[in-house]
C-alpha atoms as a PDB file:
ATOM      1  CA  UNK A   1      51.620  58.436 112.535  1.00  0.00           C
ATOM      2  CA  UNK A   2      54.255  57.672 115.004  1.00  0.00           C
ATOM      3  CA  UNK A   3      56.119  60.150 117.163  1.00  0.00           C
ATOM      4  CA  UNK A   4      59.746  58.659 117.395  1.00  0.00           C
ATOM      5  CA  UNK A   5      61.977  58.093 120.833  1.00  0.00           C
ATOM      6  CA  UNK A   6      64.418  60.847 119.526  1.00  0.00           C
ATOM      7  CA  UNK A   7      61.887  63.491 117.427  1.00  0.00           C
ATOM      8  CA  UNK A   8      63.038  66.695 117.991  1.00  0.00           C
ATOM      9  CA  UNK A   9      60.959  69.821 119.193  1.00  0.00           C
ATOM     10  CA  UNK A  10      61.883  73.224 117.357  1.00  0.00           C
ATOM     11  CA  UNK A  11      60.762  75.909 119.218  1.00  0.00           C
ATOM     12  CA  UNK A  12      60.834  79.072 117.327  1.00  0.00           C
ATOM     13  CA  UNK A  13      61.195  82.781 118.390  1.00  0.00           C
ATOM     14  CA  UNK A  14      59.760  82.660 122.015  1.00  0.00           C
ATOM     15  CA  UNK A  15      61.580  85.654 123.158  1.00  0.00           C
ATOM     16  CA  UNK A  16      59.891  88.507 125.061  1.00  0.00           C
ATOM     17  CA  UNK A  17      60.108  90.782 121.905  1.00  0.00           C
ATOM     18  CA  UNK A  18      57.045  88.550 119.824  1.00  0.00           C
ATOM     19  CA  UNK A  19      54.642  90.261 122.781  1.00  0.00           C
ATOM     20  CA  UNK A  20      55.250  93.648 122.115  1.00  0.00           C
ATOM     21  CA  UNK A  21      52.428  95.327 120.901  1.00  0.00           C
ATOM     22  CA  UNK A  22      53.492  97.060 118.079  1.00  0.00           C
ATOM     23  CA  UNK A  23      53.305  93.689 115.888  1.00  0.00           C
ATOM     24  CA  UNK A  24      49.597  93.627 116.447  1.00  0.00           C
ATOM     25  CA  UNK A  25      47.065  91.755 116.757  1.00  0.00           C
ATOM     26  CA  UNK A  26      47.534  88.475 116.826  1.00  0.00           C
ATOM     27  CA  UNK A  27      45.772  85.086 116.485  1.00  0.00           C
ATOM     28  CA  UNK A  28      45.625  81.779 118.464  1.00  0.00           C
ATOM     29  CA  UNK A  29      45.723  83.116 121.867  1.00  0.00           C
ATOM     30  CA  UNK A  30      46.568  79.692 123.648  1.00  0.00           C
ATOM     31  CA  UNK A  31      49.639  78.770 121.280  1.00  0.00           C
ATOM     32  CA  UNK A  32      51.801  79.674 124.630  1.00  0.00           C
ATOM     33  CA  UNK A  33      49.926  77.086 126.522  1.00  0.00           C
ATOM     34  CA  UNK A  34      49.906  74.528 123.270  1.00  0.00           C
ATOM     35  CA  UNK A  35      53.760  74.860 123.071  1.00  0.00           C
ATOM     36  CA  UNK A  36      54.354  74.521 126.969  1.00  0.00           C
ATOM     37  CA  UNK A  37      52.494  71.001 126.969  1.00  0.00           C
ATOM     38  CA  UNK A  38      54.550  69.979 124.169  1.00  0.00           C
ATOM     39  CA  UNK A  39      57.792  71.320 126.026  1.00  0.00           C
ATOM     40  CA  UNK A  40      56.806  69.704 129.164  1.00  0.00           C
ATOM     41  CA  UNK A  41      56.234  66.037 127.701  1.00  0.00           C
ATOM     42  CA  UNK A  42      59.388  66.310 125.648  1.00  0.00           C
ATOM     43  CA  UNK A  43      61.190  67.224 128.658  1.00  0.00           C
ATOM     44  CA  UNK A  44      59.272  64.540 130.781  1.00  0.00           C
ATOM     45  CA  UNK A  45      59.897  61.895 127.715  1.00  0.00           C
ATOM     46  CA  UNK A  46      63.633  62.861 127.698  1.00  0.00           C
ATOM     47  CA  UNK A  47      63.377  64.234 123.963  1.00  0.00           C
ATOM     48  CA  UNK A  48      65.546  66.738 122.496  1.00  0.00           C
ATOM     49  CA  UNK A  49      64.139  70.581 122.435  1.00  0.00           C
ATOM     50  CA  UNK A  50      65.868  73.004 120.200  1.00  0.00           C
ATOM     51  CA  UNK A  51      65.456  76.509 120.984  1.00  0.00           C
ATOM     52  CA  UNK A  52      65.505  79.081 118.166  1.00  0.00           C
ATOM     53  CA  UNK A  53      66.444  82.416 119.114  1.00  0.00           C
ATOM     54  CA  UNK A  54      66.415  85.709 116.839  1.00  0.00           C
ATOM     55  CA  UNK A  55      69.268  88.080 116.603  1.00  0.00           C
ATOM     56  CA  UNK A  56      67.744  90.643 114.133  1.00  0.00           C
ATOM     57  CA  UNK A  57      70.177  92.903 112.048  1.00  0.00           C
ATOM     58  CA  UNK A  58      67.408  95.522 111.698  1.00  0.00           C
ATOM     59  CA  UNK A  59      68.003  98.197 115.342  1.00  0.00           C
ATOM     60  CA  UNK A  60      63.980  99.124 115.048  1.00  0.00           C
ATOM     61  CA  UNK A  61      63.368  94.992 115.544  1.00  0.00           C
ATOM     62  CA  UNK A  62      61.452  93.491 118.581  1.00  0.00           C
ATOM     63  CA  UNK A  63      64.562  91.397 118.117  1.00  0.00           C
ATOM     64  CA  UNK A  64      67.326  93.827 118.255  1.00  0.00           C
ATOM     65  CA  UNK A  65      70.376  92.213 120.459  1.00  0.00           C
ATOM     66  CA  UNK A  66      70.942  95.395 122.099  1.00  0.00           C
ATOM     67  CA  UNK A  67      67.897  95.116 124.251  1.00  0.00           C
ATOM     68  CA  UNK A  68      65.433  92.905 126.271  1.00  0.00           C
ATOM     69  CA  UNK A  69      63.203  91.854 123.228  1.00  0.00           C
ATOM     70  CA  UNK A  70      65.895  89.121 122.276  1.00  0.00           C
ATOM     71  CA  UNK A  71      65.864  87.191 125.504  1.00  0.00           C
ATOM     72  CA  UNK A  72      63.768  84.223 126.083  1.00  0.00           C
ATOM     73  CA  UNK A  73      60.068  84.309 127.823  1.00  0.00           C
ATOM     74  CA  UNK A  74      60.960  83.243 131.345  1.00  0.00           C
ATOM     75  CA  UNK A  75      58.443  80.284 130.677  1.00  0.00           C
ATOM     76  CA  UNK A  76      60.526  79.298 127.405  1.00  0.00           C
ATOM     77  CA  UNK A  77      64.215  79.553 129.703  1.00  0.00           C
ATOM     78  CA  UNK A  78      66.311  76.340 127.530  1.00  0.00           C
ATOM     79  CA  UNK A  79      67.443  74.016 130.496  1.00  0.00           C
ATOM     80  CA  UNK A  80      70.542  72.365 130.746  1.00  0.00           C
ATOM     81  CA  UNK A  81      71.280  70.188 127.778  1.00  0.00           C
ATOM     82  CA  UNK A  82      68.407  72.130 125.331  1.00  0.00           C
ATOM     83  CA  UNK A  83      69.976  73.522 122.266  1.00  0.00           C
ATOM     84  CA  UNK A  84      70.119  77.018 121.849  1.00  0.00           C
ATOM     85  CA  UNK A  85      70.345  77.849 117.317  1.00  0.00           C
ATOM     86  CA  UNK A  86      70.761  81.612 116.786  1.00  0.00           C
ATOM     87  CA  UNK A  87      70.043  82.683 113.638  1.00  0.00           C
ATOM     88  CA  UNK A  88      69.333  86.174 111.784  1.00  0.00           C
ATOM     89  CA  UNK A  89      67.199  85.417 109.311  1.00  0.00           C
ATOM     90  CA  UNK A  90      63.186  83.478 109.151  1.00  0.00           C
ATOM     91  CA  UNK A  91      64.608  79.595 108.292  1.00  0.00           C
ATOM     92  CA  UNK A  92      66.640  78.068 111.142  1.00  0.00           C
ATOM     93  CA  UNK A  93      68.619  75.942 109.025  1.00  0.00           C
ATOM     94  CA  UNK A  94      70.131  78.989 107.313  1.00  0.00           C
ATOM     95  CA  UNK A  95      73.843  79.483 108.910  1.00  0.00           C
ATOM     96  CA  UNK A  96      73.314  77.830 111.792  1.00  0.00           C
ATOM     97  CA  UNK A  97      74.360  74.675 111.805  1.00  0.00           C
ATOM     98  CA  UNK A  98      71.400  72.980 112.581  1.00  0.00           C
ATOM     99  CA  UNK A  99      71.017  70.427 109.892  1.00  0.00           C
ATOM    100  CA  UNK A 100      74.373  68.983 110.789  1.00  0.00           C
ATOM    101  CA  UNK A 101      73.263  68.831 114.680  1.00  0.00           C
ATOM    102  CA  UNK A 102      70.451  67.122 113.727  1.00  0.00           C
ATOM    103  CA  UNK A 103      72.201  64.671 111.427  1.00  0.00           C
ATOM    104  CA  UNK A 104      75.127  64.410 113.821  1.00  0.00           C
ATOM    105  CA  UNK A 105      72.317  63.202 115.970  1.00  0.00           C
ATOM    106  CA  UNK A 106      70.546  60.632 114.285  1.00  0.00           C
ATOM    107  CA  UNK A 107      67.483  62.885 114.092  1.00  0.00           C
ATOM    108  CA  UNK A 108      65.449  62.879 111.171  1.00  0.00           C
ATOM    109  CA  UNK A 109      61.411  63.893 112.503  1.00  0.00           C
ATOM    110  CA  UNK A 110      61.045  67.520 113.204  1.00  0.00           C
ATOM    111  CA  UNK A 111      58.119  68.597 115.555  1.00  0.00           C
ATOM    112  CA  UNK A 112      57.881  72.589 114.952  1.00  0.00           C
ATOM    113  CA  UNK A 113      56.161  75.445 117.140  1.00  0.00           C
ATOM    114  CA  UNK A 114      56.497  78.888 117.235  1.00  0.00           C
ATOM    115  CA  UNK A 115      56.228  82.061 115.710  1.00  0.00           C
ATOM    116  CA  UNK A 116      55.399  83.757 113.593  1.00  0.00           C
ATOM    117  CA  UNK A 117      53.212  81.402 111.647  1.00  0.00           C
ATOM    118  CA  UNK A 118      54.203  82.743 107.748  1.00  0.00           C
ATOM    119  CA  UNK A 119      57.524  83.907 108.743  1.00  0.00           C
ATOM    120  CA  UNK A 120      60.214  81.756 110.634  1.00  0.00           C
ATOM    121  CA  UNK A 121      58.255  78.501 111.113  1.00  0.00           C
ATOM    122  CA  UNK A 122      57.382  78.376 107.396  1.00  0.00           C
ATOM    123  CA  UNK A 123      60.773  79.195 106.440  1.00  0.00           C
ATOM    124  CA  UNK A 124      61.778  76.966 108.866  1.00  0.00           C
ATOM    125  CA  UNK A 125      59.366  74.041 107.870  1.00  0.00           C
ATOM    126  CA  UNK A 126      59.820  74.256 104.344  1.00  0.00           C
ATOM    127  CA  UNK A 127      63.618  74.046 104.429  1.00  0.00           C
ATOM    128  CA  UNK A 128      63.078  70.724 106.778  1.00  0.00           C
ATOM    129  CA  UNK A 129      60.659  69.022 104.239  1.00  0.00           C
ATOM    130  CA  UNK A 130      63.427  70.243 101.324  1.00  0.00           C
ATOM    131  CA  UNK A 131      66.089  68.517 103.180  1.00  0.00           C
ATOM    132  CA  UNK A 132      64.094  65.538 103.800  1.00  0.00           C
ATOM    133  CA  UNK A 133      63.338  65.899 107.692  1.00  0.00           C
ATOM    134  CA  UNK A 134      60.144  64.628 108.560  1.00  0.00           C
ATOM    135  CA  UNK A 135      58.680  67.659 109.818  1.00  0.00           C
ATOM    136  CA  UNK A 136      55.478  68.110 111.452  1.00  0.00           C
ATOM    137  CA  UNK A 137      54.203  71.627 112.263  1.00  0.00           C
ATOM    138  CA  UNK A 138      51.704  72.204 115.866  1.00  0.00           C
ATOM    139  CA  UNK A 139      48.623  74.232 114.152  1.00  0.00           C
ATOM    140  CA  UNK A 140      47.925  75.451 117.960  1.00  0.00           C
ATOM    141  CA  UNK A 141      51.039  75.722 119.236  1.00  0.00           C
ATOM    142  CA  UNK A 142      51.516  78.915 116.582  1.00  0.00           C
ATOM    143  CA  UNK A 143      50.166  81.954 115.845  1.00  0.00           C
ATOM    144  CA  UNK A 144      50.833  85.239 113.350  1.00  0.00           C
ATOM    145  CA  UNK A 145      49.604  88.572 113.223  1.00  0.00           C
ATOM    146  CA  UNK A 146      47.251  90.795 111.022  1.00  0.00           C
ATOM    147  CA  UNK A 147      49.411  91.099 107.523  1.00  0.00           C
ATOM    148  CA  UNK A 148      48.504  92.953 104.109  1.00  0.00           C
ATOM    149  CA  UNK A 149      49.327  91.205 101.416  1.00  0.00           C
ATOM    150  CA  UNK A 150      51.475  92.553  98.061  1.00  0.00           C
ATOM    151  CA  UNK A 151      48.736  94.494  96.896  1.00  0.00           C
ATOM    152  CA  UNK A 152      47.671  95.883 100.074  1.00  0.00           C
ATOM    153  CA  UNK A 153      44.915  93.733 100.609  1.00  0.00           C
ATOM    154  CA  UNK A 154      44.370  93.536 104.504  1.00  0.00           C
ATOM    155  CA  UNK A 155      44.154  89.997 105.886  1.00  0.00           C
ATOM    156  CA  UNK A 156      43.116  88.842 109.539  1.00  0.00           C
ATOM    157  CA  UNK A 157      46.389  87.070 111.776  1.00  0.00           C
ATOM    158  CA  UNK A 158      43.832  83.814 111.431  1.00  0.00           C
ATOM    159  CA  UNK A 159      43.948  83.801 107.248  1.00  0.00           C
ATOM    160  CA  UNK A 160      47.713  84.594 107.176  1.00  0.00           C
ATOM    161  CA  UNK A 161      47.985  80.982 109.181  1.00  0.00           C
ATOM    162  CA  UNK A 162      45.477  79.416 107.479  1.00  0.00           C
ATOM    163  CA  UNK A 163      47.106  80.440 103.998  1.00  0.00           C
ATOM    164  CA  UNK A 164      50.540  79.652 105.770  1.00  0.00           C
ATOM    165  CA  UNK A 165      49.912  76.446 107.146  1.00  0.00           C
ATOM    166  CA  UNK A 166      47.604  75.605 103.764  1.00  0.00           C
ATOM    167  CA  UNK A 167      51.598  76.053 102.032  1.00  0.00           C
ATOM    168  CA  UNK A 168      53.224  73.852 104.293  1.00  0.00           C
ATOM    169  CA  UNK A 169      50.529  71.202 104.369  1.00  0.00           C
ATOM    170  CA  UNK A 170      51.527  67.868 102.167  1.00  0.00           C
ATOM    171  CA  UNK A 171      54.779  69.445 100.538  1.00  0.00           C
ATOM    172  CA  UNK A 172      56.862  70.347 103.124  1.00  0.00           C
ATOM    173  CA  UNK A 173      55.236  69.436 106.345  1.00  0.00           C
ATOM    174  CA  UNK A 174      52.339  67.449 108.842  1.00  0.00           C
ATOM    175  CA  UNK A 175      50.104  69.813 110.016  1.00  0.00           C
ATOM    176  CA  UNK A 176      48.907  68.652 113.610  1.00  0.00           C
ATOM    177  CA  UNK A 177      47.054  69.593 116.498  1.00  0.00           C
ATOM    178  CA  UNK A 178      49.256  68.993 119.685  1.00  0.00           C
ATOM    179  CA  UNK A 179      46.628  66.837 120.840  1.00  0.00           C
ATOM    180  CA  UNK A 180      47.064  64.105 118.018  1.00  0.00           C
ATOM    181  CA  UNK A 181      50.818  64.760 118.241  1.00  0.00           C
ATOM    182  CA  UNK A 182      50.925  63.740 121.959  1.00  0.00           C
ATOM    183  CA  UNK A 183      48.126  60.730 121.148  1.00  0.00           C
ATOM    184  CA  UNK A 184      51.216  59.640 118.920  1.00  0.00           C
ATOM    185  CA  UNK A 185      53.620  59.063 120.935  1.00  0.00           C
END
């Protein structure tokens, strides 16, 4: 595996909303720290970072435009010349243009972090490997939260990304550590 010169990192939902605590509990408590090191050697490496940002259409949403929960971590601020994507639904690609950015770009290998786990950055992941990106998903550089299932089965935050990244896995997408992701470039 080869991480290319122009591979794009996707960085999904970091906005101070995914912290409040009425999501719940949550798994992979260093995904913050997994996604920074990958943000810092894309930045370092002169890569292009895509920020995803959530404007929810739903007023009881952590993601709600009409208050702090939709603005970026501090430690996730885009710099100048990052892409900011704004969508309203999980998958990225869905009215926002970003498929023809990335063509328009030349980019075709898709490194994808974020949150949450089952939601956006499967979405997100599956629509990349339908479109034919090469997309590789950061295990650790994710995380979910506690989730029943249709028949209200409970499930821990850590089977609802196992299960979620178990989808992804061959079909649609890579699934990486950030350590062998780095070791590839």
């Amino acid at each position: 595996m080869e991480l290319k010169t122009n591979a794009a990192l996707i960085i999904i939902d970091q906005q101070k909303g995914i912290l409040h605590p009425k999501l719940g509990r949550r798994n992979n408590p260093q995904a913050e720290e997994r996604i920074l090191e990958l943000l810092g050697h894309w930045r370092r490496t002169g890569r292009p970072v895509i920020h995803v940002q959530h404007l929810s259409r739903s007023e009881d949403s952590v993601f709600w435009p009409q208050q702090s929960g939709v603005e970026f971590q501090e430690r996730f601020q885009p710099m100048t010349g990052e892409q900011v994507i704004q969508k309203h639904v999980p998958d990225a690609f869905c009215s926002t243009g970003l498929e023809a950015r990335l063509r328009e770009a030349g980019i075709d290998q898709l490194i994808i972090v974020g949150v949450a786990t089952h939601n956006s950055v499967e979405s997100t992941a599956r629509t990349a490997g339908n479109l034919g990106f090469e997309a590789w998903v950061a295990e650790d550089a994710c995380f979910t939260f506690d989730k029943a299932d249709f028949f209200g089965n409970a499930h821990s935050a850590e089977e609802v990304h196992a299960m979620s990244l178990g989808n992804l896995q061959g079909e649609y997408a890579t699934v990486i550590s950030t350590a062998k992701i780095l070791q590839a470039d």
